[in-house]
């Protein structure tokens, strides 16, 4: 009896299932036909009946991004008839503005109808506009006009009226500027237009590398928010959201035409300090001098070298400079610290020359100078003064130590006279032989000097070409090495071992480009935000530099300082 009952139920279910096969159908629809390029559209495909094959959504990817897709199936029994329905839910984002067509899609044996939607461009945003919608970004910069390599502070204001999940914010970028994120984000609430907004504030320091109009593209924020549409589910779902900020323009002025210094430091404040040990110094003692340059509104890699020329009879050993940057919401403060171990090779009074650094006060728009006065110090003789020959103090004639010697000379005068001439002759012959050997070795080992004006000219020509080639290929690191190689040939008596020391020989135009190269190589910024260096401006400035038309110099203007050690 039980077996017959189950057989009857199975037969009935099969009959009902077969009866619904004749009602197979496929439909497609969207929730909106007019959207913005940054908005999304919900696309639904529904297959009823027995033809519930998977739809081919590949053709959608030409004009849309498929952000998400879900599938649900249901069965119902109505008036003795069994029906089935399968639904696919897709979230699409247009790839561009214009008239876009969702093409007909194949679903099993059936095909959907094509759908046309209109996608409009995002309206230009104005800085400081009132927030609208669920999510809004405003971007502003201060000041709106700066000099090249001067800091400007960019502020992003993100307004939320709904909870935001999985947020991803792009970074402000430009191929003509370097950006550094400042401090931590701030969050607070604000009531505007009758709506309570949660505001997140994020700041960046922007350092333009070239003069002219600097354009900053809008930043983009992607995330998800809760959606009121449930797609037949009892639970809330999320939907993607995207917003863009306004674009910005920054007016970047060149260095002042009358700027004469070899350093360009546009800042709001610059301080130069010295740490000098107390107490007395002796020959052979190590005297540690610490110089610290601090600039508000500059990063540490923009700061110049602080070392100065030393008087004769002083030796110096420099540590690697310590570069530090402090970021706050108000901007960057860079610091360069140099430690120099100074040793005197003889006693005396020494004078270290003063240090003067010109900088541009971006607040007052004027030139200012930060200085350290000359440092005078005295070095006493050490326990044994290596600069003085050993001297034997003669004993007094009446002393006890001298008496035996005098007595010995009087006791054996003939013996001393008999052997003296032999030693004199032997020493004279030996000295003559040593002199001959020394003259022979000197004549055979003397290097042949190249004809004047040959090797140096060829080397300088090759080194110039190496700089030009590196600039044309936009290879920043190669260009740095080429510049330093050129400097060694151009100024052979100087220690040009960094871009900062090379910059001391640059004209104003080349100085800006060398500083920009150093910022690109050593400026602190996220590797993902590292922009491509363009070498053409440096190449042009290098060709026009004053030292390119002058012969290679054996000394520089700094080496013309008089000797400071008093004879």
Coordinates of C-alpha atoms in Angstrom, one line a residue:
X1 CA 0.0 0.0 0.0
X2 CA 2.9 2.4 0.9
X3 CA 4.7 1.5 -2.3
X4 CA 1.6 2.3 -4.4
X5 CA 1.3 5.7 -2.7
X6 CA 4.9 6.8 -3.5
X7 CA 4.5 5.6 -7.1
X8 CA 1.4 7.8 -7.4
X9 CA 3.2 10.9 -6.0
X10 CA 6.2 10.4 -8.3
X11 CA 3.9 10.1 -11.4
X12 CA 2.0 13.2 -10.4
X13 CA 5.2 15.2 -9.9
X14 CA 6.5 14.1 -13.3
X15 CA 3.2 15.1 -15.0
X16 CA 3.2 18.5 -13.4
X17 CA 6.9 19.1 -14.4
X18 CA 6.2 18.2 -18.0
X19 CA 3.2 20.4 -18.1
X20 CA 5.3 23.5 -17.5
X21 CA 7.7 22.9 -20.4
X22 CA 5.5 24.7 -22.8
X23 CA 5.8 28.0 -21.0
X24 CA 9.6 28.5 -21.4
X25 CA 10.4 32.3 -21.7
X26 CA 13.4 34.6 -21.2
X27 CA 13.3 38.4 -20.3
X28 CA 15.9 41.1 -19.5
X29 CA 15.5 44.5 -17.9
X30 CA 17.4 47.3 -16.3
X31 CA 16.4 49.5 -13.3
X32 CA 17.4 52.8 -15.1
X33 CA 17.8 53.9 -18.6
X34 CA 19.6 57.2 -17.9
X35 CA 22.7 57.2 -15.7
X36 CA 25.9 59.1 -15.1
X37 CA 29.3 57.6 -16.2
X38 CA 30.3 57.1 -12.6
X39 CA 27.0 55.3 -11.7
X40 CA 25.9 51.7 -12.0
X41 CA 22.9 50.0 -13.5
X42 CA 21.2 46.8 -12.3
X43 CA 20.6 44.3 -15.1
X44 CA 18.3 41.3 -14.6
X45 CA 17.9 38.2 -16.8
X46 CA 15.0 35.9 -16.0
X47 CA 14.4 32.5 -17.6
X48 CA 11.0 30.7 -16.9
X49 CA 10.1 27.1 -17.8
X50 CA 12.4 24.3 -18.7
X51 CA 14.9 26.3 -20.8
X52 CA 17.1 27.5 -18.0
X53 CA 20.5 27.4 -19.6
X54 CA 23.2 29.8 -18.4
X55 CA 23.2 33.1 -20.3
X56 CA 26.4 34.1 -22.1
X57 CA 27.4 37.5 -20.6
X58 CA 30.7 37.9 -22.5
X59 CA 29.3 40.5 -25.0
X60 CA 28.5 42.8 -22.0
X61 CA 32.2 43.4 -21.3
X62 CA 32.8 45.5 -24.3
X63 CA 30.9 48.5 -23.0
X64 CA 30.5 47.7 -19.3
X65 CA 32.4 46.5 -16.3
X66 CA 30.6 43.6 -14.6
X67 CA 31.0 44.5 -10.9
X68 CA 28.9 41.6 -9.4
X69 CA 26.6 38.8 -10.4
X70 CA 24.3 36.5 -8.5
X71 CA 21.8 33.7 -9.3
X72 CA 18.6 32.5 -7.7
X73 CA 16.2 29.7 -8.6
X74 CA 12.6 29.0 -7.5
X75 CA 9.8 26.5 -8.1
X76 CA 6.1 26.9 -7.6
X77 CA 3.0 24.7 -7.9
X78 CA -0.1 26.6 -9.0
X79 CA -3.4 25.0 -9.9
X80 CA -1.7 21.7 -10.3
X81 CA 1.0 23.0 -12.6
X82 CA 4.7 23.1 -11.7
X83 CA 6.7 26.1 -12.9
X84 CA 10.4 27.0 -12.4
X85 CA 12.2 30.3 -12.7
X86 CA 15.9 31.2 -12.7
X87 CA 17.1 34.8 -12.3
X88 CA 20.6 36.3 -12.8
X89 CA 21.3 39.7 -11.2
X90 CA 24.3 41.7 -12.6
X91 CA 25.6 45.1 -11.6
X92 CA 27.1 47.0 -14.5
X93 CA 29.2 50.1 -14.7
X94 CA 29.6 51.9 -18.1
X95 CA 33.1 52.2 -19.5
X96 CA 32.5 55.6 -21.1
X97 CA 29.7 58.1 -21.7
X98 CA 27.4 58.0 -24.7
X99 CA 24.6 55.8 -26.0
X100 CA 25.4 52.2 -24.9
X101 CA 23.6 49.1 -26.0
X102 CA 23.2 46.0 -23.8
X103 CA 23.2 43.4 -26.7
X104 CA 20.9 40.5 -27.1
X105 CA 22.2 37.6 -24.9
X106 CA 21.8 33.9 -25.6
X107 CA 20.2 32.0 -22.7
X108 CA 19.7 28.3 -23.6
X109 CA 17.5 28.2 -26.6
X110 CA 16.1 31.6 -26.1
X111 CA 17.6 35.1 -26.6
X112 CA 17.0 38.4 -24.7
X113 CA 16.1 41.6 -26.3
X114 CA 18.7 44.4 -26.7
X115 CA 18.4 47.3 -24.3
X116 CA 19.7 50.9 -24.9
X117 CA 20.7 53.2 -22.1
X118 CA 22.0 56.8 -22.1
X119 CA 25.2 57.5 -20.2
X120 CA 26.1 61.2 -19.5
X121 CA 29.4 62.6 -18.6
X122 CA 30.1 63.8 -15.1
X123 CA 29.4 67.5 -14.8
X124 CA 32.4 69.7 -14.0
X125 CA 32.8 70.1 -10.3
X126 CA 33.7 73.4 -8.7
X127 CA 36.0 73.6 -5.6
X128 CA 34.0 74.2 -2.5
X129 CA 30.6 73.2 -3.9
X130 CA 28.0 72.0 -1.5
X131 CA 28.0 68.2 -1.0
X132 CA 25.2 66.3 -2.7
X133 CA 23.9 62.7 -2.9
X134 CA 25.2 60.0 -0.6
X135 CA 29.0 60.5 -1.1
X136 CA 30.9 63.6 -2.1
X137 CA 34.6 64.6 -2.5
X138 CA 35.9 68.1 -2.5
X139 CA 39.6 68.9 -3.2
X140 CA 41.3 72.2 -2.5
X141 CA 44.9 73.5 -2.3
X142 CA 46.6 76.3 -0.4
X143 CA 48.2 78.5 -1.6
X144 CA 46.9 78.5 -5.2
X145 CA 50.2 80.1 -6.5
X146 CA 53.7 79.0 -5.5
X147 CA 57.3 79.1 -6.8
X148 CA 58.9 76.0 -8.3
X149 CA 59.7 73.4 -5.6
X150 CA 57.7 75.3 -3.0
X151 CA 55.3 73.3 -0.9
X152 CA 51.5 73.6 -1.4
X153 CA 49.1 71.7 0.9
X154 CA 46.3 69.8 -0.8
X155 CA 43.2 68.9 1.3
X156 CA 40.7 66.1 0.4
X157 CA 37.3 66.4 2.1
X158 CA 35.2 63.2 1.9
X159 CA 31.5 63.6 2.8
X160 CA 29.4 60.5 3.7
X161 CA 25.7 60.5 4.5
X162 CA 25.5 56.7 4.5
X163 CA 27.9 54.0 5.8
X164 CA 30.7 53.2 3.2
X165 CA 32.3 49.8 3.0
X166 CA 35.3 48.5 1.0
X167 CA 36.4 52.0 0.2
X168 CA 39.3 52.6 -2.2
X169 CA 40.6 56.2 -2.7
X170 CA 43.0 57.0 -5.5
X171 CA 46.0 59.4 -4.8
X172 CA 46.3 62.9 -6.3
X173 CA 49.0 62.7 -8.9
X174 CA 50.8 64.7 -11.6
X175 CA 53.8 64.0 -13.8
X176 CA 55.2 67.4 -12.9
X177 CA 54.9 67.2 -9.1
X178 CA 55.8 65.0 -6.1
X179 CA 53.2 64.4 -3.5
X180 CA 53.7 63.4 0.2
X181 CA 50.9 62.3 2.5
X182 CA 50.7 64.4 5.6
X183 CA 49.8 63.1 9.1
X184 CA 46.8 61.0 10.0
X185 CA 43.2 61.5 8.7
X186 CA 40.8 63.6 10.7
X187 CA 37.1 62.7 11.1
X188 CA 34.2 64.8 12.3
X189 CA 30.5 65.5 11.7
X190 CA 29.1 68.5 9.9
X191 CA 25.5 69.6 9.2
X192 CA 25.0 71.1 5.7
X193 CA 21.9 71.4 3.6
X194 CA 19.8 69.9 6.4
X195 CA 21.8 66.7 6.3
X196 CA 24.3 65.3 8.8
X197 CA 27.6 64.4 7.0
X198 CA 30.5 62.4 8.3
X199 CA 33.6 64.2 7.0
X200 CA 37.0 62.6 6.6
X201 CA 39.9 65.0 5.9
X202 CA 43.1 63.9 4.3
X203 CA 46.1 66.1 3.4
X204 CA 49.1 66.0 1.0
X205 CA 52.1 68.1 0.4
X206 CA 52.6 68.9 -3.2
X207 CA 56.0 70.0 -4.6
X208 CA 55.9 71.2 -8.3
X209 CA 59.1 70.4 -10.2
X210 CA 58.6 72.7 -13.1
X211 CA 57.2 76.2 -13.5
X212 CA 53.9 76.8 -15.4
X213 CA 50.4 75.7 -14.9
X214 CA 50.2 72.5 -12.9
X215 CA 47.0 70.4 -13.4
X216 CA 45.9 67.9 -10.8
X217 CA 43.4 65.3 -12.0
X218 CA 40.3 64.4 -9.9
X219 CA 40.7 61.7 -7.3
X220 CA 38.3 58.8 -7.4
X221 CA 36.6 56.9 -4.5
X222 CA 35.1 53.5 -5.0
X223 CA 33.1 51.5 -2.4
X224 CA 29.8 49.8 -1.5
X225 CA 26.7 51.1 0.3
X226 CA 23.6 49.3 1.5
X227 CA 20.9 48.9 -1.1
X228 CA 17.2 49.0 -0.6
X229 CA 16.7 46.5 -3.3
X230 CA 16.5 43.0 -2.1
X231 CA 16.1 41.0 -5.4
X232 CA 13.5 38.7 -3.7
X233 CA 15.7 38.2 -0.7
X234 CA 14.7 39.0 2.9
X235 CA 18.1 40.4 3.5
X236 CA 19.6 43.8 2.5
X237 CA 22.3 43.8 -0.2
X238 CA 25.1 46.2 -1.1
X239 CA 25.6 48.1 -4.3
X240 CA 28.8 49.7 -5.6
X241 CA 29.3 53.4 -5.6
X242 CA 31.8 55.7 -7.3
X243 CA 32.4 59.4 -7.0
X244 CA 35.1 61.8 -8.3
X245 CA 36.4 65.0 -6.9
X246 CA 36.9 68.3 -8.7
X247 CA 40.1 68.9 -10.6
X248 CA 42.6 71.5 -9.5
X249 CA 45.1 73.9 -11.2
X250 CA 48.2 75.4 -9.5
X251 CA 50.1 78.4 -10.8
X252 CA 53.8 77.7 -10.5
X253 CA 56.2 80.6 -10.8
X254 CA 59.9 80.2 -11.8
X255 CA 62.7 81.3 -9.5
X256 CA 63.1 85.1 -9.2
X257 CA 65.2 86.4 -12.1
X258 CA 67.7 88.1 -9.8
X259 CA 68.3 85.0 -7.7
X260 CA 72.1 84.6 -7.4
X261 CA 72.6 81.8 -4.8
X262 CA 73.7 78.3 -5.7
X263 CA 70.9 76.9 -3.5
X264 CA 67.1 77.4 -4.0
X265 CA 65.2 76.9 -0.7
X266 CA 61.5 78.2 -0.8
X267 CA 60.3 77.8 2.7
X268 CA 58.4 79.4 5.6
X269 CA 61.3 79.1 8.1
X270 CA 64.9 78.0 8.0
X271 CA 67.2 77.5 11.0
X272 CA 71.0 76.6 11.1
X273 CA 72.5 75.5 14.3
X274 CA 75.9 74.2 15.5
X275 CA 76.9 71.9 18.3
X276 CA 80.5 72.4 19.4
X277 CA 82.2 70.5 22.2
X278 CA 83.5 72.4 25.3
X279 CA 86.9 72.1 26.9
X280 CA 90.4 72.5 25.6
X281 CA 91.8 70.6 22.6
X282 CA 95.2 69.1 22.0
X283 CA 97.0 67.9 18.9
X284 CA 95.5 64.5 17.9
X285 CA 92.2 65.1 19.6
X286 CA 89.0 64.5 17.6
X287 CA 86.8 67.5 17.7
X288 CA 83.2 66.7 16.6
X289 CA 81.3 69.5 15.0
X290 CA 77.6 69.0 14.4
X291 CA 75.7 71.2 11.9
X292 CA 71.9 71.0 11.6
X293 CA 69.8 72.7 8.9
X294 CA 66.0 72.7 9.4
X295 CA 63.6 74.0 6.9
X296 CA 59.8 74.3 7.3
X297 CA 58.1 73.5 4.0
X298 CA 60.9 71.5 2.4
X299 CA 61.8 67.8 2.5
X300 CA 65.3 66.8 3.6
X301 CA 66.5 65.8 0.2
X302 CA 66.1 69.4 -0.9
X303 CA 68.6 70.8 1.6
X304 CA 72.2 71.5 0.6
X305 CA 75.5 70.3 2.0
X306 CA 76.8 72.3 4.9
X307 CA 80.6 71.4 4.8
X308 CA 83.1 74.3 4.5
X309 CA 86.7 74.6 3.6
X310 CA 89.2 74.0 6.4
X311 CA 92.4 75.8 7.2
X312 CA 95.8 74.2 6.7
X313 CA 96.9 71.7 9.3
X314 CA 93.3 70.5 10.0
X315 CA 92.0 67.2 8.8
X316 CA 88.3 66.3 8.7
X317 CA 86.3 63.1 8.5
X318 CA 82.6 63.4 7.7
X319 CA 79.9 61.0 8.8
X320 CA 77.1 60.2 6.4
X321 CA 74.5 63.0 6.7
X322 CA 71.3 62.2 8.6
X323 CA 68.2 63.2 6.7
X324 CA 64.8 63.3 8.5
X325 CA 61.4 64.5 7.6
X326 CA 58.6 65.3 10.0
X327 CA 55.0 65.3 8.6
X328 CA 52.1 67.1 10.2
X329 CA 48.8 68.2 8.8
X330 CA 50.3 71.6 8.2
X331 CA 53.1 70.4 6.0
X332 CA 56.6 68.8 5.9
X333 CA 59.7 69.9 7.9
X334 CA 63.0 68.6 6.6
X335 CA 66.2 68.4 8.5
X336 CA 69.8 67.7 7.4
X337 CA 72.4 66.9 10.1
X338 CA 76.1 66.6 9.3
X339 CA 78.8 65.5 11.8
X340 CA 82.4 66.3 11.1
X341 CA 85.4 64.9 13.1
X342 CA 88.2 67.6 13.0
X343 CA 91.8 66.8 13.9
X344 CA 94.7 69.3 14.2
X345 CA 98.2 68.2 13.1
X346 CA 99.9 71.0 14.9
X347 CA 99.1 73.4 17.7
X348 CA 97.8 76.9 17.1
X349 CA 94.8 79.1 16.7
X350 CA 92.4 78.1 13.9
X351 CA 89.4 79.8 12.4
X352 CA 86.5 78.0 10.6
X353 CA 84.9 80.3 8.1
X354 CA 81.3 81.5 8.6
X355 CA 78.4 79.7 6.8
X356 CA 75.8 81.7 5.0
X357 CA 72.7 80.1 3.3
X358 CA 70.3 82.2 1.3
X359 CA 66.6 81.1 1.3
X360 CA 63.3 82.4 -0.1
X361 CA 60.7 83.3 2.5
X362 CA 57.5 82.2 0.8
X363 CA 55.4 84.2 3.4
X364 CA 57.1 87.5 2.9
X365 CA 58.2 86.8 -0.7
X366 CA 61.7 88.0 0.1
X367 CA 65.3 86.8 0.3
X368 CA 66.6 85.9 3.7
X369 CA 69.9 84.5 5.0
X370 CA 70.6 82.1 7.8
X371 CA 74.1 82.2 9.1
X372 CA 76.7 80.7 11.5
X373 CA 79.5 83.0 12.6
X374 CA 83.1 82.1 12.2
X375 CA 84.4 79.6 14.8
X376 CA 87.7 80.3 16.4
X377 CA 89.4 77.7 18.6
X378 CA 92.8 76.9 20.0
X379 CA 94.7 73.6 19.9
X380 CA 97.4 72.9 22.5
X381 CA 100.5 70.7 21.9
X382 CA 99.9 67.1 22.6
X383 CA 102.0 64.8 24.9
X384 CA 104.4 64.4 22.0
X385 CA 104.1 67.0 19.3
X386 CA 104.6 65.1 16.0
X387 CA 105.3 68.4 14.1
X388 CA 108.5 69.1 16.0
X389 CA 111.8 67.2 15.6
X390 CA 113.2 65.4 18.5
X391 CA 115.7 67.7 20.3
X392 CA 118.4 66.8 22.8
X393 CA 118.9 69.5 25.4
X394 CA 122.7 69.9 25.9
X395 CA 124.0 69.3 29.4
X396 CA 125.7 72.1 31.2
X397 CA 129.5 72.0 31.1
X398 CA 129.7 71.7 34.9
X399 CA 127.2 68.9 35.3
X400 CA 128.1 65.4 36.4
X401 CA 126.8 63.8 33.3
X402 CA 129.0 65.8 30.9
X403 CA 132.2 65.4 32.8
X404 CA 133.1 61.8 31.8
X405 CA 132.6 62.6 28.1
X406 CA 135.0 65.5 28.2
X407 CA 137.5 63.4 30.2
X408 CA 137.3 60.6 27.6
X409 CA 138.0 62.9 24.7
X410 CA 141.2 64.1 26.4
X411 CA 142.4 60.7 27.4
X412 CA 142.3 59.1 23.7
X413 CA 142.8 61.8 21.1
X414 CA 145.1 59.7 18.8
X415 CA 142.7 56.8 18.6
X416 CA 139.8 59.0 17.5
X417 CA 141.8 60.8 14.9
X418 CA 143.0 57.5 13.5
X419 CA 139.6 56.0 12.7
X420 CA 137.6 59.2 11.9
X421 CA 138.8 59.5 8.2
X422 CA 137.9 55.9 7.4
X423 CA 134.3 56.3 8.5
X424 CA 134.0 59.6 6.6
X425 CA 135.2 58.0 3.4
X426 CA 132.9 55.0 3.8
X427 CA 129.8 57.1 4.4
X428 CA 130.6 59.4 1.4
X429 CA 131.0 56.5 -0.9
X430 CA 127.7 54.9 0.3
X431 CA 125.8 58.2 -0.1
X432 CA 127.1 58.6 -3.6
X433 CA 125.9 55.1 -4.6
X434 CA 122.5 55.7 -3.1
X435 CA 122.1 58.9 -5.1
X436 CA 122.9 57.1 -8.4
X437 CA 120.4 54.4 -7.7
X438 CA 117.7 56.9 -6.9
X439 CA 118.3 59.0 -10.0
X440 CA 118.2 55.9 -12.2
X441 CA 114.8 54.7 -10.8
X442 CA 113.3 58.2 -11.1
X443 CA 114.2 58.5 -14.7
X444 CA 112.8 55.0 -15.7
X445 CA 109.6 55.3 -13.7
X446 CA 108.5 58.8 -14.6
X447 CA 105.1 58.6 -16.4
X448 CA 104.8 60.1 -19.9
X449 CA 102.5 63.1 -19.9
X450 CA 99.9 63.1 -22.6
X451 CA 99.9 66.0 -25.1
X452 CA 98.1 68.9 -23.7
X453 CA 94.5 69.3 -24.8
X454 CA 93.9 65.7 -25.9
X455 CA 92.7 63.3 -23.2
X456 CA 90.9 65.9 -21.2
X457 CA 89.1 67.2 -24.2
X458 CA 88.1 63.7 -25.3
X459 CA 87.0 62.7 -21.8
X460 CA 84.9 65.9 -21.4
X461 CA 83.2 65.4 -24.7
X462 CA 82.3 61.8 -23.9
X463 CA 81.1 62.8 -20.5
X464 CA 78.9 65.5 -21.9
X465 CA 77.4 63.0 -24.3
X466 CA 76.7 60.5 -21.4
X467 CA 74.7 63.2 -19.6
X468 CA 72.8 64.0 -22.8
X469 CA 72.1 60.3 -23.5
X470 CA 70.8 59.7 -20.0
X471 CA 68.5 62.7 -20.3
X472 CA 67.1 61.5 -23.7
X473 CA 66.4 58.0 -22.3
X474 CA 64.8 59.5 -19.1
X475 CA 67.1 57.4 -16.9
X476 CA 67.4 59.4 -13.7
X477 CA 70.0 57.2 -11.9
X478 CA 72.2 57.0 -15.0
X479 CA 72.0 60.8 -15.4
X480 CA 73.1 61.3 -11.8
X481 CA 76.2 59.2 -12.3
X482 CA 76.9 60.9 -15.6
X483 CA 76.7 64.3 -14.0
X484 CA 79.1 63.2 -11.2
X485 CA 81.6 61.7 -13.7
X486 CA 81.5 65.0 -15.6
X487 CA 82.1 67.0 -12.4
X488 CA 85.2 64.9 -11.5
X489 CA 86.7 65.9 -14.9
X490 CA 85.5 69.5 -14.8
X491 CA 86.7 70.2 -11.3
X492 CA 89.4 67.6 -10.5
X493 CA 90.6 69.3 -7.3
X494 CA 87.2 69.3 -5.7
X495 CA 85.1 66.6 -4.0
X496 CA 81.9 66.5 -6.1
X497 CA 80.4 63.3 -4.8
X498 CA 76.7 64.1 -4.8
X499 CA 74.1 66.1 -6.7
X500 CA 74.0 68.5 -3.8
X501 CA 77.7 69.3 -4.2
X502 CA 77.3 69.4 -8.0
X503 CA 74.5 72.0 -7.6
X504 CA 77.0 74.5 -6.1
X505 CA 78.4 75.0 -9.6
X506 CA 75.0 75.4 -11.4
X507 CA 73.4 78.4 -12.9
X508 CA 69.8 79.1 -11.7
X509 CA 68.1 77.1 -14.5
X510 CA 70.3 74.0 -14.1
X511 CA 70.0 74.3 -10.3
X512 CA 66.3 73.8 -10.4
X513 CA 66.6 70.7 -12.7
X514 CA 69.4 69.2 -10.6
X515 CA 67.3 69.7 -7.4
X516 CA 64.3 68.1 -9.2
X517 CA 66.4 65.1 -10.2
X518 CA 67.6 64.7 -6.6
X519 CA 64.0 64.9 -5.4
X520 CA 62.9 62.2 -7.8
X521 CA 65.7 59.9 -6.8
X522 CA 65.7 60.4 -3.0
X523 CA 62.5 62.2 -2.1
X524 CA 60.3 60.2 0.2
X525 CA 57.1 59.2 -1.5
X526 CA 55.2 55.9 -2.0
X527 CA 56.8 53.7 -4.6
X528 CA 53.4 53.3 -6.3
X529 CA 53.2 57.1 -6.7
X530 CA 56.7 57.4 -8.1
X531 CA 56.4 59.4 -11.3
X532 CA 58.5 59.0 -14.5
X533 CA 61.4 61.5 -14.6
X534 CA 61.6 63.6 -17.7
X535 CA 65.2 64.4 -18.7
X536 CA 64.7 67.0 -21.5
X537 CA 64.5 70.1 -19.2
X538 CA 67.8 69.1 -17.5
X539 CA 69.4 68.3 -20.8
X540 CA 68.5 71.8 -22.1
X541 CA 69.7 73.6 -18.9
X542 CA 73.0 71.5 -18.9
X543 CA 73.8 72.6 -22.5
X544 CA 73.3 76.2 -21.6
X545 CA 75.3 76.1 -18.3
X546 CA 78.1 78.7 -18.1
X547 CA 80.8 76.0 -17.3
X548 CA 80.0 74.3 -20.6
X549 CA 81.8 77.1 -22.5
X550 CA 84.6 77.5 -20.0
X551 CA 87.7 75.3 -19.9
X552 CA 87.8 72.6 -17.2
X553 CA 88.7 74.3 -13.9
X554 CA 91.3 73.0 -11.5
X555 CA 89.8 75.2 -8.8
X556 CA 86.5 76.6 -7.9
X557 CA 85.4 79.9 -6.6
X558 CA 85.4 78.5 -3.1
X559 CA 89.1 77.4 -3.3
X560 CA 90.1 81.1 -3.8
X561 CA 89.5 81.8 -0.1
X562 CA 92.7 82.9 1.7
X563 CA 94.5 80.5 4.1
X564 CA 92.9 80.9 7.5
X565 CA 95.7 79.4 9.5
X566 CA 98.0 82.2 10.8
X567 CA 101.7 81.5 10.0

